[in-house]
mmCIF file of C-alpha atoms in Angstrom:
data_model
loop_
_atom_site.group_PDB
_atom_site.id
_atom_site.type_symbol
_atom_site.label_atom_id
_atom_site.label_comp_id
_atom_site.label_asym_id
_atom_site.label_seq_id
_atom_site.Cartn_x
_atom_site.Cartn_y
_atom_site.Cartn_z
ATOM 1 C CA UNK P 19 -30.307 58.272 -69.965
ATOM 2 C CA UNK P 20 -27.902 55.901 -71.276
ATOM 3 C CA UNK P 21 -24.228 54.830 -69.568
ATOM 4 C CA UNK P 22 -21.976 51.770 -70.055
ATOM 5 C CA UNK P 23 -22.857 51.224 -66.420
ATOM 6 C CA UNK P 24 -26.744 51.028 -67.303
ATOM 7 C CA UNK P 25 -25.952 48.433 -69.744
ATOM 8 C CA UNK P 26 -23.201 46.377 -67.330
ATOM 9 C CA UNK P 27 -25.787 46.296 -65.025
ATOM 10 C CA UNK P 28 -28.092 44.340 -67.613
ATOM 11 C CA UNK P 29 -25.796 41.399 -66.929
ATOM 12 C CA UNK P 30 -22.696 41.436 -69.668
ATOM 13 C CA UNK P 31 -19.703 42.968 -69.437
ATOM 14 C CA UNK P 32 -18.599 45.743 -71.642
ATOM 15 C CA UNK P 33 -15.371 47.654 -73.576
ATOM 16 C CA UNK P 34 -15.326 50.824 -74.997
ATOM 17 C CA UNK P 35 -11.917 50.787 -76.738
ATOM 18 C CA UNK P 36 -12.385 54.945 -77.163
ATOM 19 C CA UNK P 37 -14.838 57.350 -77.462
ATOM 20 C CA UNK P 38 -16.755 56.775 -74.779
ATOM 21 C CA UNK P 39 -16.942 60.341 -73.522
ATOM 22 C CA UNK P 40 -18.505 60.933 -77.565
ATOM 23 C CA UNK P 41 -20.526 57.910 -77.371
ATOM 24 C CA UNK P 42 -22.410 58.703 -73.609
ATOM 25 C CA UNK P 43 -22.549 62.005 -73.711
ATOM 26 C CA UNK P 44 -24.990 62.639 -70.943
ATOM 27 C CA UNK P 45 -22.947 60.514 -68.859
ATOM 28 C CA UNK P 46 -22.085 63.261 -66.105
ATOM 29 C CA UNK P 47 -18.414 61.580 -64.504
ATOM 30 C CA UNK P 48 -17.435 60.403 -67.923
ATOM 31 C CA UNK P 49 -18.066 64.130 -69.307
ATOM 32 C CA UNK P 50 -16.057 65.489 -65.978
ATOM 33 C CA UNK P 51 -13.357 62.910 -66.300
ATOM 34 C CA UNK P 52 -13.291 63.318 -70.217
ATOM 35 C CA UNK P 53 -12.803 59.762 -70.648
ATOM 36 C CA UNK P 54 -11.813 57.638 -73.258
ATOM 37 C CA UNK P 55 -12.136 54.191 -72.542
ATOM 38 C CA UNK P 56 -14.469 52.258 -70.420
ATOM 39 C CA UNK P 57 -14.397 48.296 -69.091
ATOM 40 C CA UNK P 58 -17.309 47.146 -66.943
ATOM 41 C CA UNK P 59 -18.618 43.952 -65.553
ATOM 42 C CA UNK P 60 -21.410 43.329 -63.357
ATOM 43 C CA UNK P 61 -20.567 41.849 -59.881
ATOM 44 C CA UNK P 62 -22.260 38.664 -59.025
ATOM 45 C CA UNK P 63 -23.840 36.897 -56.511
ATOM 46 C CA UNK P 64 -24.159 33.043 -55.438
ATOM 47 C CA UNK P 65 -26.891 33.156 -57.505
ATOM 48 C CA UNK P 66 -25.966 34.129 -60.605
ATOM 49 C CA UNK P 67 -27.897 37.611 -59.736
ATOM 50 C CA UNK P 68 -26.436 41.119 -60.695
ATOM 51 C CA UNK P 69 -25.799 42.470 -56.995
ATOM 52 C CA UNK P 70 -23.208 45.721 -58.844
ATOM 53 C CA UNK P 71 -20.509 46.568 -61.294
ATOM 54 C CA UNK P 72 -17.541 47.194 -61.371
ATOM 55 C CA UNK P 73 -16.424 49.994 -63.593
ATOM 56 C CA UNK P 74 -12.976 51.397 -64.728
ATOM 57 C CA UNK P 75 -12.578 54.341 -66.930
ATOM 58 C CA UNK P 76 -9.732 55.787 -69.202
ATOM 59 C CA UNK P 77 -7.871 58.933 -70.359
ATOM 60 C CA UNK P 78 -6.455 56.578 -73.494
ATOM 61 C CA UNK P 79 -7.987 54.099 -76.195
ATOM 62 C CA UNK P 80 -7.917 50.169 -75.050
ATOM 63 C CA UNK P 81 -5.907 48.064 -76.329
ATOM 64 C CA UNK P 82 -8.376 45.147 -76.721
ATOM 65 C CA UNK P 83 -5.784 42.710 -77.675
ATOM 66 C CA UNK P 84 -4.343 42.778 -74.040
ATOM 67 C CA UNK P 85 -7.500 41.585 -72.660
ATOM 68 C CA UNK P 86 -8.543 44.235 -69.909
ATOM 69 C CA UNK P 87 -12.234 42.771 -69.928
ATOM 70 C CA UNK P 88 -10.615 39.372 -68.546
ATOM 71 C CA UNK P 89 -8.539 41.359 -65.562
ATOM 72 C CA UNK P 90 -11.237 43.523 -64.951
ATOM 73 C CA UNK P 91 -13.822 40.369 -64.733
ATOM 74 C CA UNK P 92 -11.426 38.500 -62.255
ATOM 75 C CA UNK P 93 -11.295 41.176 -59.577
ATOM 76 C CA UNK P 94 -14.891 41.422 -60.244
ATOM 77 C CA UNK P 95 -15.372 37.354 -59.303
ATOM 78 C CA UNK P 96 -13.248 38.137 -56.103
ATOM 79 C CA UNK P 97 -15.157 41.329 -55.067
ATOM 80 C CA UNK P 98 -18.365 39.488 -55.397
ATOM 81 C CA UNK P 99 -17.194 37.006 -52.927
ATOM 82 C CA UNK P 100 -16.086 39.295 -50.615
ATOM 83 C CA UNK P 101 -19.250 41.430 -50.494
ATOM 84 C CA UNK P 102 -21.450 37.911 -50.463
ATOM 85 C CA UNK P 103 -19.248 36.821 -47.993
ATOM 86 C CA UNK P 104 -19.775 40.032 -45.942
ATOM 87 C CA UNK P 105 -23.571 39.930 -46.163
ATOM 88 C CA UNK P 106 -23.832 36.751 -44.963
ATOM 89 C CA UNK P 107 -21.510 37.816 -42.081
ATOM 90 C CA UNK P 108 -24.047 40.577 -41.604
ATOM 91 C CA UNK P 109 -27.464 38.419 -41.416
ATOM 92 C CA UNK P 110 -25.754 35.824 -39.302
ATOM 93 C CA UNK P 111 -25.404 38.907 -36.549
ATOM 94 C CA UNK P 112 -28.586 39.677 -36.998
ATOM 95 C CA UNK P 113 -29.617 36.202 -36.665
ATOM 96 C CA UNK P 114 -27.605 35.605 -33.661
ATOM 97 C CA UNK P 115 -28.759 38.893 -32.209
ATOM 98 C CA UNK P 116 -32.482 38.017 -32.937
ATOM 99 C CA UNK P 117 -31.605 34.594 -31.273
ATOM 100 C CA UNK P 118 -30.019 36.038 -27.836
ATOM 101 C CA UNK P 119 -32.802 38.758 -27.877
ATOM 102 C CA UNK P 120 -35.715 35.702 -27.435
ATOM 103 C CA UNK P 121 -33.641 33.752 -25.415
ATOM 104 C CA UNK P 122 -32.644 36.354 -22.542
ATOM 105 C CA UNK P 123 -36.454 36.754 -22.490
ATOM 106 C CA UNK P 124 -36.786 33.165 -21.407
ATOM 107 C CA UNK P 125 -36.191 32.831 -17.395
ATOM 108 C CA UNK P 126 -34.314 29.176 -17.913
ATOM 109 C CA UNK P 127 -30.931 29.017 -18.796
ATOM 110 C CA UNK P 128 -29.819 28.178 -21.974
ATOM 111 C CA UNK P 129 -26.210 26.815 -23.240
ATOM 112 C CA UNK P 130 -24.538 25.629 -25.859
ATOM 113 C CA UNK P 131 -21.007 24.295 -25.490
ATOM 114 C CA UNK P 132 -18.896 22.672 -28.049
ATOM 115 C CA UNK P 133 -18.110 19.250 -28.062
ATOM 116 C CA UNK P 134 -15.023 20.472 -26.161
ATOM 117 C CA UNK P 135 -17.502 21.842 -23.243
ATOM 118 C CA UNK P 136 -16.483 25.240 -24.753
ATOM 119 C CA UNK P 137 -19.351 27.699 -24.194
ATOM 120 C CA UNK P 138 -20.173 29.099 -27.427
ATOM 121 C CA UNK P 139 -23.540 30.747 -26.631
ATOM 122 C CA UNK P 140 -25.289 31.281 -23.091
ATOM 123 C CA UNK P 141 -28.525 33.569 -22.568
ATOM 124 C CA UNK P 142 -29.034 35.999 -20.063
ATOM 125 C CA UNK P 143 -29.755 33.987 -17.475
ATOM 126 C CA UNK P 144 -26.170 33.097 -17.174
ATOM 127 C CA UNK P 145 -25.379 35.828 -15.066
ATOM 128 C CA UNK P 146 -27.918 34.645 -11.977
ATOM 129 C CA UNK P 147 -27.202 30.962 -12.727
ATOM 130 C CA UNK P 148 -23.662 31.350 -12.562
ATOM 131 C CA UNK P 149 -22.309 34.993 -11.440
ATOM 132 C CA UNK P 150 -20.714 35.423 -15.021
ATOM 133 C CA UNK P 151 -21.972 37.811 -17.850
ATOM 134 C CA UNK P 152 -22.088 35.482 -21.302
ATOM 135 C CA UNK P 153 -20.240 37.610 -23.323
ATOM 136 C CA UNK P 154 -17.873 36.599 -20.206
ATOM 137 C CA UNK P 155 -18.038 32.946 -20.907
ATOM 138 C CA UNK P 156 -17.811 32.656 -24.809
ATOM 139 C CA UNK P 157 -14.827 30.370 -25.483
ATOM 140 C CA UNK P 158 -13.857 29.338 -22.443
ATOM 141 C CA UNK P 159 -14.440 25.810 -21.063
ATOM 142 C CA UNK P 160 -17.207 25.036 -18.526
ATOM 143 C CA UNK P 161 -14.752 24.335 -15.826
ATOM 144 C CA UNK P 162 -13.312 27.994 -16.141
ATOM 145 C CA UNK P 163 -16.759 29.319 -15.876
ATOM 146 C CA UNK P 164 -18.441 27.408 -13.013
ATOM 147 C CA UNK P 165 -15.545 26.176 -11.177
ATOM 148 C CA UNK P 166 -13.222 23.314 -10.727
ATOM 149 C CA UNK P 167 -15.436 22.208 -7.542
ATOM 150 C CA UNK P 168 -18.901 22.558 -9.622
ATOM 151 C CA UNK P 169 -17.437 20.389 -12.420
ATOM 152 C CA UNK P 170 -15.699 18.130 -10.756
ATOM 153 C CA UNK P 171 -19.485 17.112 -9.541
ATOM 154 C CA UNK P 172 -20.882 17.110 -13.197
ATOM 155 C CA UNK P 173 -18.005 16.141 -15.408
ATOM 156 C CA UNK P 174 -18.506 12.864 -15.525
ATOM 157 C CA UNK P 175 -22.182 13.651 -16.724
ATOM 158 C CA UNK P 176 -21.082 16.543 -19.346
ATOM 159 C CA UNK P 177 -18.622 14.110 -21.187
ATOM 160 C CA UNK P 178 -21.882 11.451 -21.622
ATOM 161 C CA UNK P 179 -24.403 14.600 -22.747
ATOM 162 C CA UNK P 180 -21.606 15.887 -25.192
ATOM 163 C CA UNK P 181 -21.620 12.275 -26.691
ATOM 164 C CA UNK P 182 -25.730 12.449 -27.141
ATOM 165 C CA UNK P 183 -26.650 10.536 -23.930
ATOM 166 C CA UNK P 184 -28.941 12.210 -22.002
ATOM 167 C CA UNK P 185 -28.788 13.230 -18.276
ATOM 168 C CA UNK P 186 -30.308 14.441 -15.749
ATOM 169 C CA UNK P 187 -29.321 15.079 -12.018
ATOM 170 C CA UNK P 188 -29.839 17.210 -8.605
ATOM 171 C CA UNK P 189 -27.020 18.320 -6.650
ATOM 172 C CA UNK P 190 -26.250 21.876 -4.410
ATOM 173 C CA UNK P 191 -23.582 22.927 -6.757
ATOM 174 C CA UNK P 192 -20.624 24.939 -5.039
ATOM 175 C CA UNK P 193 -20.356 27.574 -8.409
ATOM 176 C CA UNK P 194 -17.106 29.329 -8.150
ATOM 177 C CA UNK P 195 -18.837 32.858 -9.163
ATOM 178 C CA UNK P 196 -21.782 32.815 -6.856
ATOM 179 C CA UNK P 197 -23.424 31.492 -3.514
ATOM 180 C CA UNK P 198 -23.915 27.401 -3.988
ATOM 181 C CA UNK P 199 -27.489 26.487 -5.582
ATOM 182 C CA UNK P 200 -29.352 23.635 -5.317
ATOM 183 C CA UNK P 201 -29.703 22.651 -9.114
ATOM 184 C CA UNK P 202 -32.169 20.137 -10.954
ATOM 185 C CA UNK P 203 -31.316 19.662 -14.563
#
């Protein structure tokens, strides 16, 4: 059956100045609410796509010549945002977490610090490696999570890696979390 909102969600905003309640009158809420006025707009994406709507009903008649489509459409734009912005937040996770899930599988150990050496992502194999759980280690710098002694042998060689030179050394590194290990990397 038909409602404003059915037609909103076509793509084009729409006023009913009064009415509305006469003019949808299988319309269930607007029935309940006895409504008079109605102002919709669809909610979109990035993409142009209709992803919702936003409607907004009325006890009185509209007065078109204050413009409530316009209001109406600007909380609409910033709605839009925030719900793209939230599913994006949402499929990065799940990303990440689809990420960490293949990567803890994997018996090598696998980091990523900033160009600060701040440890933004470290798989499972942290915790035998270095004696500190990743979740542990995100943010802090490599010296806080191996050990002043352990970096002191490998700084050098972490400054040239974080500016794209590659290295590659063996050394029995004195880890601050765990028993020393003889490491080739």
């Amino acid at each position: 059956y038909a409602t404003p909102c059915v037609d909103v969600l076509k793509g084009q905003s729409k006023i009913v100045a009064s009415n509305v309640h006469g003019l949808y009158p299988q319309a269930e809420v607007i029935q309940r609410m006895k409504a008079e006025g109605y102002i919709g707009t669809p909610l979109r994406g990035a993409d142009g796509d209709v992803i919702g709507l936003i409607g907004a009903l009325f006890d009185h008649p509209l007065d078109e010549s204050q413009r409530p489509v316009e209001t109406v459409e600007i909380f609409a734009g910033r709605a839009a945002a925030e719900i793209q912005r939230l599913r994006s937040e949402a499929s990065l996770r799940q990303s990440e977490e689809e990420y960490r899930i293949i990567t803890d599988a994997i018996p090598a150990l696998i980091i990523f610090l900033d160009k600060e050496a701040r440890f933004r992502f470290a798989n499972a194999a942290m915790k035998t490696w270095f004696g500190v759980d990743p979740k542990d280690a995100k943010g802090k710098h490599l010296s806080e999570v191996i050990g002043e002694a352990a970096f002191r042998k490998i700084s050098d060689r972490v400054r040239r890696a974080l500016t794209g030179e590659r290295q590659k050394f063996e050394a029995l590194m004195p880890y601050a979390n765990c028993d020393p290990k003889h490491v080739s990397a």
